[in-house]
Amino acid sequence: MPASPTRADIDHAARLLRAGRLVAFPTETVYGLGANALNPAAVARIYAVKGRPPTSPLIVHVASIRMAQSLVTSWPDSAERLARRFWPGPLTLVLPKQAAIPAIVTANLPTVGLRLPAHPVANALIRAAGIPLAAPSANRFTELSPTTAEHVRKSLGNDVDFILDGGPCQVGIESTVLSLAGPQPVLLRPGGISRRDLESIVGPVETAESPADGAHSAPGMHPRHYSPRTKLLLISDGILPEQGQGIYLQHTRPPHQHVSEVRQMPNFADEYAAALYRQLHEADAGNYDWIAVDLPPAAPEWEAVLDRLRRAAFKSP
Ligand code: AMP
Ligand code: MG
């Protein structure tokens, strides 16, 4: 399929979604595995195909602010201002849900995460289907997120009914998740919209504590997530393992020792984020013993990238 789906592709995908089937589609963050958010059986297939624990709620994708408002029981002023500023875009807002949203979508939580994606294919698809789409990333649970249609094919194969190819994702990491369900805005997951950008609209934003286990209020809060199969090492002094063959994803520090392969990562955080999963997918396919990542600085604009790198490197104790 071409990197720009035709009208017929979109209409076919929309029909499949209305019939309760699964469609992978591009968004500006990563590829999503979509199902009709109002159909519990269709949503159950998302969990089954991904191998995702039922404690991880799904983000519901909408085509307009009005569609978002129809799915919640309150739409505070903060939601209005954030949506007007950052939608369409990589920001998910968590709000008290309407009864029409099945419990399976939200892992029994009384709230729902909503997002209006910026990718034109995602928008056309939701409008054509005329229904909100529950869509986590289109990969098996804990694997690297897909930023191309090829990544989706490799991970899900025939378990997805149709894949819309919209080319590589521009943002490249998942959306920022912000809860507006309590008295204070709470950042549940850093992402494509920075904390500073949020605070410029709604004032101080609290940070969620990562729950030890059990009910994750956010799927992205599972500590090991977004991981390559190859061991991933975070390096801040250019010093690499003596043993085995590896690949080094350099930001600013050259490697101290000889290494089989060096990839230069982009200097700026947004370009780095856009390249991160593709580079990790490629490094993972290289059959190395390890992937070493030269850590970017602990500065505010790097919050989301550092979050994903830490989760990708996380090994259960
Ligand atoms: P994923 O779809 O895997 O990219 O991640 C979904 C993200 O949505 C998680 O990180 C959660 O933070 C968030 N999320 C979705 N629904 C809710 C909800 N009802 N409450 C809190 N977080 C949610
Ligand atoms: Mg995911």
PDB file of C-alpha atoms in Angstrom, residues 27-232:
ATOM      1  CA  THR A  27      -0.898   8.866  14.204  1.00  0.00           C
ATOM      2  CA  GLU A  28       1.733  11.560  14.703  1.00  0.00           C
ATOM      3  CA  THR A  29       2.996   9.764  17.855  1.00  0.00           C
ATOM      4  CA  VAL A  30       3.165   6.031  16.965  1.00  0.00           C
ATOM      5  CA  TYR A  31       0.956   3.578  15.005  1.00  0.00           C
ATOM      6  CA  GLY A  32      -2.260   2.684  16.829  1.00  0.00           C
ATOM      7  CA  LEU A  33      -4.176  -0.602  16.956  1.00  0.00           C
ATOM      8  CA  GLY A  34      -7.737   0.680  16.688  1.00  0.00           C
ATOM      9  CA  ALA A  35     -11.158  -0.750  17.531  1.00  0.00           C
ATOM     10  CA  ASN A  36     -14.623   0.706  18.048  1.00  0.00           C
ATOM     11  CA  ALA A  37     -14.342   2.131  21.587  1.00  0.00           C
ATOM     12  CA  LEU A  38     -18.071   1.562  22.155  1.00  0.00           C
ATOM     13  CA  ASN A  39     -17.924  -2.179  21.329  1.00  0.00           C
ATOM     14  CA  PRO A  40     -16.571  -4.251  24.267  1.00  0.00           C
ATOM     15  CA  ALA A  41     -15.975  -7.384  22.138  1.00  0.00           C
ATOM     16  CA  ALA A  42     -13.893  -5.429  19.618  1.00  0.00           C
ATOM     17  CA  VAL A  43     -11.900  -3.823  22.450  1.00  0.00           C
ATOM     18  CA  ALA A  44     -11.346  -7.258  24.032  1.00  0.00           C
ATOM     19  CA  ARG A  45      -9.578  -8.306  20.826  1.00  0.00           C
ATOM     20  CA  ILE A  46      -7.093  -5.439  21.231  1.00  0.00           C
ATOM     21  CA  TYR A  47      -6.095  -6.809  24.638  1.00  0.00           C
ATOM     22  CA  ALA A  48      -5.902 -10.371  23.293  1.00  0.00           C
ATOM     23  CA  VAL A  49      -3.783  -9.494  20.246  1.00  0.00           C
ATOM     24  CA  LYS A  50      -1.388  -7.286  22.196  1.00  0.00           C
ATOM     25  CA  GLY A  51      -1.159  -9.581  25.213  1.00  0.00           C
ATOM     26  CA  ARG A  52      -1.878  -6.463  27.212  1.00  0.00           C
ATOM     27  CA  PRO A  53      -2.880  -6.866  30.875  1.00  0.00           C
ATOM     28  CA  PRO A  54      -6.512  -5.898  31.545  1.00  0.00           C
ATOM     29  CA  THR A  55      -5.276  -3.379  34.141  1.00  0.00           C
ATOM     30  CA  SER A  56      -3.951  -1.061  31.390  1.00  0.00           C
ATOM     31  CA  PRO A  57      -6.601   1.397  30.161  1.00  0.00           C
ATOM     32  CA  LEU A  58      -6.729   2.395  26.484  1.00  0.00           C
ATOM     33  CA  ILE A  59      -6.691   5.878  25.016  1.00  0.00           C
ATOM     34  CA  VAL A  60      -9.821   6.795  23.057  1.00  0.00           C
ATOM     35  CA  HIS A  61      -9.192   8.753  19.856  1.00  0.00           C
ATOM     36  CA  VAL A  62     -11.702  11.317  18.659  1.00  0.00           C
ATOM     37  CA  ALA A  63     -12.156  13.509  15.576  1.00  0.00           C
ATOM     38  CA  SER A  64     -13.358  16.685  17.305  1.00  0.00           C
ATOM     39  CA  ILE A  65     -13.608  18.456  20.650  1.00  0.00           C
ATOM     40  CA  ARG A  66     -17.351  17.876  20.447  1.00  0.00           C
ATOM     41  CA  MET A  67     -16.859  14.101  20.177  1.00  0.00           C
ATOM     42  CA  ALA A  68     -14.556  14.256  23.226  1.00  0.00           C
ATOM     43  CA  GLN A  69     -17.160  16.219  25.196  1.00  0.00           C
ATOM     44  CA  SER A  70     -19.807  13.608  24.369  1.00  0.00           C
ATOM     45  CA  LEU A  71     -17.723  10.895  26.076  1.00  0.00           C
ATOM     46  CA  VAL A  72     -17.171  12.584  29.456  1.00  0.00           C
ATOM     47  CA  THR A  73     -19.386  13.743  32.316  1.00  0.00           C
ATOM     48  CA  SER A  74     -17.409  16.928  32.889  1.00  0.00           C
ATOM     49  CA  TRP A  75     -15.384  19.140  30.601  1.00  0.00           C
ATOM     50  CA  PRO A  76     -13.594  21.630  32.837  1.00  0.00           C
ATOM     51  CA  ASP A  77     -12.235  24.957  31.684  1.00  0.00           C
ATOM     52  CA  SER A  78      -8.702  23.499  31.839  1.00  0.00           C
ATOM     53  CA  ALA A  79      -9.713  20.816  29.305  1.00  0.00           C
ATOM     54  CA  GLU A  80     -11.188  23.445  27.015  1.00  0.00           C
ATOM     55  CA  ARG A  81      -8.043  25.579  27.130  1.00  0.00           C
ATOM     56  CA  LEU A  82      -5.643  22.640  26.667  1.00  0.00           C
ATOM     57  CA  ALA A  83      -7.689  21.162  23.824  1.00  0.00           C
ATOM     58  CA  ARG A  84      -7.870  24.518  22.055  1.00  0.00           C
ATOM     59  CA  ARG A  85      -4.113  24.971  22.369  1.00  0.00           C
ATOM     60  CA  PHE A  86      -2.747  21.433  21.781  1.00  0.00           C
ATOM     61  CA  TRP A  87      -5.404  19.484  19.816  1.00  0.00           C
ATOM     62  CA  PRO A  88      -5.037  18.044  17.336  1.00  0.00           C
ATOM     63  CA  GLY A  89      -1.757  16.813  18.838  1.00  0.00           C
ATOM     64  CA  PRO A  90       0.123  14.463  21.166  1.00  0.00           C
ATOM     65  CA  LEU A  91      -1.809  15.229  24.372  1.00  0.00           C
ATOM     66  CA  THR A  92      -4.189  12.801  26.113  1.00  0.00           C
ATOM     67  CA  LEU A  93      -6.632  14.241  28.649  1.00  0.00           C
ATOM     68  CA  VAL A  94      -8.026  11.983  31.397  1.00  0.00           C
ATOM     69  CA  LEU A  95     -11.569  12.922  32.491  1.00  0.00           C
ATOM     70  CA  PRO A  96     -14.594  11.282  34.170  1.00  0.00           C
ATOM     71  CA  LYS A  97     -16.173   8.964  31.602  1.00  0.00           C
ATOM     72  CA  GLN A  98     -19.713   8.626  30.312  1.00  0.00           C
ATOM     73  CA  ALA A  99     -21.453   5.274  30.889  1.00  0.00           C
ATOM     74  CA  ALA A 100     -21.415   4.689  27.088  1.00  0.00           C
ATOM     75  CA  ILE A 101     -17.707   3.836  27.323  1.00  0.00           C
ATOM     76  CA  PRO A 102     -17.426   0.150  28.288  1.00  0.00           C
ATOM     77  CA  ALA A 103     -15.465  -0.689  31.436  1.00  0.00           C
ATOM     78  CA  ILE A 104     -12.992  -2.803  29.448  1.00  0.00           C
ATOM     79  CA  VAL A 105     -11.732   0.336  27.656  1.00  0.00           C
ATOM     80  CA  THR A 106     -10.732   2.038  30.888  1.00  0.00           C
ATOM     81  CA  ALA A 107      -9.678  -1.029  32.919  1.00  0.00           C
ATOM     82  CA  ASN A 108     -12.687  -0.369  35.158  1.00  0.00           C
ATOM     83  CA  LEU A 109     -11.498   3.135  35.991  1.00  0.00           C
ATOM     84  CA  PRO A 110     -14.221   5.790  36.238  1.00  0.00           C
ATOM     85  CA  THR A 111     -12.131   7.999  33.913  1.00  0.00           C
ATOM     86  CA  VAL A 112     -11.210   7.883  30.228  1.00  0.00           C
ATOM     87  CA  GLY A 113      -8.119   9.129  28.360  1.00  0.00           C
ATOM     88  CA  LEU A 114      -9.062  11.111  25.243  1.00  0.00           C
ATOM     89  CA  ARG A 115      -6.959  12.374  22.390  1.00  0.00           C
ATOM     90  CA  LEU A 116      -7.541  14.170  19.088  1.00  0.00           C
ATOM     91  CA  PRO A 117      -4.635  13.020  16.891  1.00  0.00           C
ATOM     92  CA  ALA A 118      -3.008  15.359  14.360  1.00  0.00           C
ATOM     93  CA  HIS A 119      -2.282  12.804  11.624  1.00  0.00           C
ATOM     94  CA  PRO A 120      -4.585  13.436   8.633  1.00  0.00           C
ATOM     95  CA  VAL A 121      -5.099   9.682   8.061  1.00  0.00           C
ATOM     96  CA  ALA A 122      -6.137   9.167  11.698  1.00  0.00           C
ATOM     97  CA  ASN A 123      -8.566  12.074  11.433  1.00  0.00           C
ATOM     98  CA  ALA A 124     -10.055  10.902   8.154  1.00  0.00           C
ATOM     99  CA  LEU A 125     -10.453   7.384   9.559  1.00  0.00           C
ATOM    100  CA  ILE A 126     -12.256   8.447  12.751  1.00  0.00           C
ATOM    101  CA  ARG A 127     -14.540  10.762  10.779  1.00  0.00           C
ATOM    102  CA  ALA A 128     -15.321   8.064   8.206  1.00  0.00           C
ATOM    103  CA  ALA A 129     -16.024   5.486  10.920  1.00  0.00           C
ATOM    104  CA  GLY A 130     -18.109   8.008  12.870  1.00  0.00           C
ATOM    105  CA  ILE A 131     -17.134   6.380  16.165  1.00  0.00           C
ATOM    106  CA  PRO A 132     -14.419   6.971  18.772  1.00  0.00           C
ATOM    107  CA  LEU A 133     -11.494   4.549  18.426  1.00  0.00           C
ATOM    108  CA  ALA A 134      -9.776   2.845  21.338  1.00  0.00           C
ATOM    109  CA  ALA A 135      -6.175   2.503  20.217  1.00  0.00           C
ATOM    110  CA  PRO A 136      -3.011   1.576  22.078  1.00  0.00           C
ATOM    111  CA  SER A 137       0.269   1.273  20.191  1.00  0.00           C
ATOM    112  CA  ALA A 138       0.143  -1.436  17.495  1.00  0.00           C
ATOM    113  CA  ASN A 139       2.724  -3.805  19.000  1.00  0.00           C
ATOM    114  CA  ARG A 140       2.760  -6.720  21.455  1.00  0.00           C
ATOM    115  CA  PHE A 141       2.817  -5.701  25.108  1.00  0.00           C
ATOM    116  CA  THR A 142       6.234  -4.444  26.373  1.00  0.00           C
ATOM    117  CA  GLU A 143       7.732  -4.441  22.841  1.00  0.00           C
ATOM    118  CA  LEU A 144       9.028  -1.338  21.108  1.00  0.00           C
ATOM    119  CA  SER A 145       6.300   0.923  19.772  1.00  0.00           C
ATOM    120  CA  PRO A 146       5.866   0.962  15.974  1.00  0.00           C
ATOM    121  CA  THR A 147       6.647   4.150  14.061  1.00  0.00           C
ATOM    122  CA  THR A 148       6.224   2.640  10.574  1.00  0.00           C
ATOM    123  CA  ALA A 149       3.641   0.320   8.996  1.00  0.00           C
ATOM    124  CA  GLU A 150       6.441  -2.231   8.549  1.00  0.00           C
ATOM    125  CA  HIS A 151       7.016  -2.295  12.334  1.00  0.00           C
ATOM    126  CA  VAL A 152       3.299  -3.084  12.752  1.00  0.00           C
ATOM    127  CA  ARG A 153       3.436  -5.899  10.164  1.00  0.00           C
ATOM    128  CA  LYS A 154       6.464  -7.450  11.843  1.00  0.00           C
ATOM    129  CA  SER A 155       4.918  -7.330  15.312  1.00  0.00           C
ATOM    130  CA  LEU A 156       1.255  -8.170  14.675  1.00  0.00           C
ATOM    131  CA  GLY A 157       1.245  -9.889  11.278  1.00  0.00           C
ATOM    132  CA  ASN A 158      -2.139 -11.402  10.467  1.00  0.00           C
ATOM    133  CA  ASP A 159      -3.600 -10.653  13.894  1.00  0.00           C
ATOM    134  CA  VAL A 160      -4.631  -7.226  12.618  1.00  0.00           C
ATOM    135  CA  ASP A 161      -7.411  -7.067  10.002  1.00  0.00           C
ATOM    136  CA  PHE A 162      -6.027  -4.107   8.030  1.00  0.00           C
ATOM    137  CA  ILE A 163      -3.056  -1.718   8.192  1.00  0.00           C
ATOM    138  CA  LEU A 164      -3.238   1.848   6.891  1.00  0.00           C
ATOM    139  CA  ASP A 165       0.256   2.986   5.876  1.00  0.00           C
ATOM    140  CA  GLY A 166       0.761   6.714   6.433  1.00  0.00           C
ATOM    141  CA  GLY A 167       4.568   6.714   6.388  1.00  0.00           C
ATOM    142  CA  PRO A 168       6.847   7.258   9.410  1.00  0.00           C
ATOM    143  CA  CYS A 169       5.399   8.970  12.500  1.00  0.00           C
ATOM    144  CA  GLN A 170       6.542  12.568  12.952  1.00  0.00           C
ATOM    145  CA  VAL A 171       6.578  12.851  16.773  1.00  0.00           C
ATOM    146  CA  GLY A 172       7.777   9.290  17.263  1.00  0.00           C
ATOM    147  CA  ILE A 173       7.020   8.809  20.976  1.00  0.00           C
ATOM    148  CA  GLU A 174       3.694   8.404  22.727  1.00  0.00           C
ATOM    149  CA  SER A 175       1.397  11.226  23.798  1.00  0.00           C
ATOM    150  CA  THR A 176       1.671  13.156  27.032  1.00  0.00           C
ATOM    151  CA  VAL A 177      -1.033  11.901  29.430  1.00  0.00           C
ATOM    152  CA  LEU A 178      -2.524  14.496  31.774  1.00  0.00           C
ATOM    153  CA  SER A 179      -5.258  13.777  34.303  1.00  0.00           C
ATOM    154  CA  LEU A 180      -7.827  16.517  34.816  1.00  0.00           C
ATOM    155  CA  ALA A 181     -10.036  14.248  36.931  1.00  0.00           C
ATOM    156  CA  GLY A 182      -8.829  15.601  40.284  1.00  0.00           C
ATOM    157  CA  PRO A 183      -8.446  19.040  41.849  1.00  0.00           C
ATOM    158  CA  GLN A 184      -4.955  19.538  40.309  1.00  0.00           C
ATOM    159  CA  PRO A 185      -3.694  18.538  36.844  1.00  0.00           C
ATOM    160  CA  VAL A 186      -1.461  15.429  37.201  1.00  0.00           C
ATOM    161  CA  LEU A 187       1.115  14.348  34.620  1.00  0.00           C
ATOM    162  CA  LEU A 188       0.682  10.565  34.240  1.00  0.00           C
ATOM    163  CA  ARG A 189       3.168  10.173  31.393  1.00  0.00           C
ATOM    164  CA  PRO A 190       5.551  12.669  29.771  1.00  0.00           C
ATOM    165  CA  GLY A 191       5.329  12.736  25.974  1.00  0.00           C
ATOM    166  CA  GLY A 192       5.011  14.803  22.844  1.00  0.00           C
ATOM    167  CA  ILE A 193       3.787  17.943  24.662  1.00  0.00           C
ATOM    168  CA  SER A 194       6.247  19.155  27.309  1.00  0.00           C
ATOM    169  CA  ARG A 195       5.436  19.854  30.943  1.00  0.00           C
ATOM    170  CA  ARG A 196       6.464  23.461  30.359  1.00  0.00           C
ATOM    171  CA  ASP A 197       3.935  23.798  27.527  1.00  0.00           C
ATOM    172  CA  LEU A 198       1.178  22.379  29.746  1.00  0.00           C
ATOM    173  CA  GLU A 199       2.090  24.660  32.641  1.00  0.00           C
ATOM    174  CA  SER A 200       1.957  27.707  30.377  1.00  0.00           C
ATOM    175  CA  ILE A 201      -1.769  26.963  29.937  1.00  0.00           C
ATOM    176  CA  VAL A 202      -2.934  25.464  33.266  1.00  0.00           C
ATOM    177  CA  GLY A 203      -0.276  26.429  35.827  1.00  0.00           C
ATOM    178  CA  PRO A 204       1.583  23.928  38.052  1.00  0.00           C
ATOM    179  CA  VAL A 205       1.260  20.265  37.062  1.00  0.00           C
ATOM    180  CA  GLU A 206       1.825  17.484  39.630  1.00  0.00           C
ATOM    181  CA  THR A 207       3.702  14.290  38.798  1.00  0.00           C
ATOM    182  CA  ALA A 208       2.095  10.884  39.363  1.00  0.00           C
ATOM    183  CA  GLU A 209       3.890   8.371  41.553  1.00  0.00           C
ATOM    184  CA  SER A 210       4.539   5.139  39.689  1.00  0.00           C
ATOM    185  CA  PRO A 211       2.329   2.521  41.359  1.00  0.00           C
ATOM    186  CA  ALA A 212       4.256  -0.537  42.629  1.00  0.00           C
ATOM    187  CA  ASP A 213       2.042  -3.028  40.834  1.00  0.00           C
ATOM    188  CA  GLY A 214      -1.567  -3.969  40.210  1.00  0.00           C
ATOM    189  CA  ALA A 215      -3.829  -1.268  38.882  1.00  0.00           C
ATOM    190  CA  HIS A 216      -1.711   0.991  36.705  1.00  0.00           C
ATOM    191  CA  SER A 217      -3.585   4.222  36.403  1.00  0.00           C
ATOM    192  CA  ALA A 218      -1.722   4.593  33.121  1.00  0.00           C
ATOM    193  CA  PRO A 219      -0.520   1.779  30.821  1.00  0.00           C
ATOM    194  CA  GLY A 220       2.711   3.612  30.142  1.00  0.00           C
ATOM    195  CA  MET A 221       3.457   3.437  33.864  1.00  0.00           C
ATOM    196  CA  HIS A 222       4.304  -0.232  33.666  1.00  0.00           C
ATOM    197  CA  PRO A 223       8.036   0.015  34.487  1.00  0.00           C
ATOM    198  CA  ARG A 224       9.242  -2.245  31.658  1.00  0.00           C
ATOM    199  CA  HIS A 225       7.664  -1.030  28.463  1.00  0.00           C
ATOM    200  CA  TYR A 226       8.830  -0.049  25.032  1.00  0.00           C
ATOM    201  CA  SER A 227      11.757  -2.506  25.201  1.00  0.00           C
ATOM    202  CA  PRO A 228      13.963  -3.978  22.501  1.00  0.00           C
ATOM    203  CA  ARG A 229      14.807  -7.695  22.830  1.00  0.00           C
ATOM    204  CA  THR A 230      18.519  -6.885  22.953  1.00  0.00           C
ATOM    205  CA  LYS A 231      19.927  -5.762  26.314  1.00  0.00           C
ATOM    206  CA  LEU A 232      19.823  -1.965  26.438  1.00  0.00           C
TER     207      LEU A 232
END
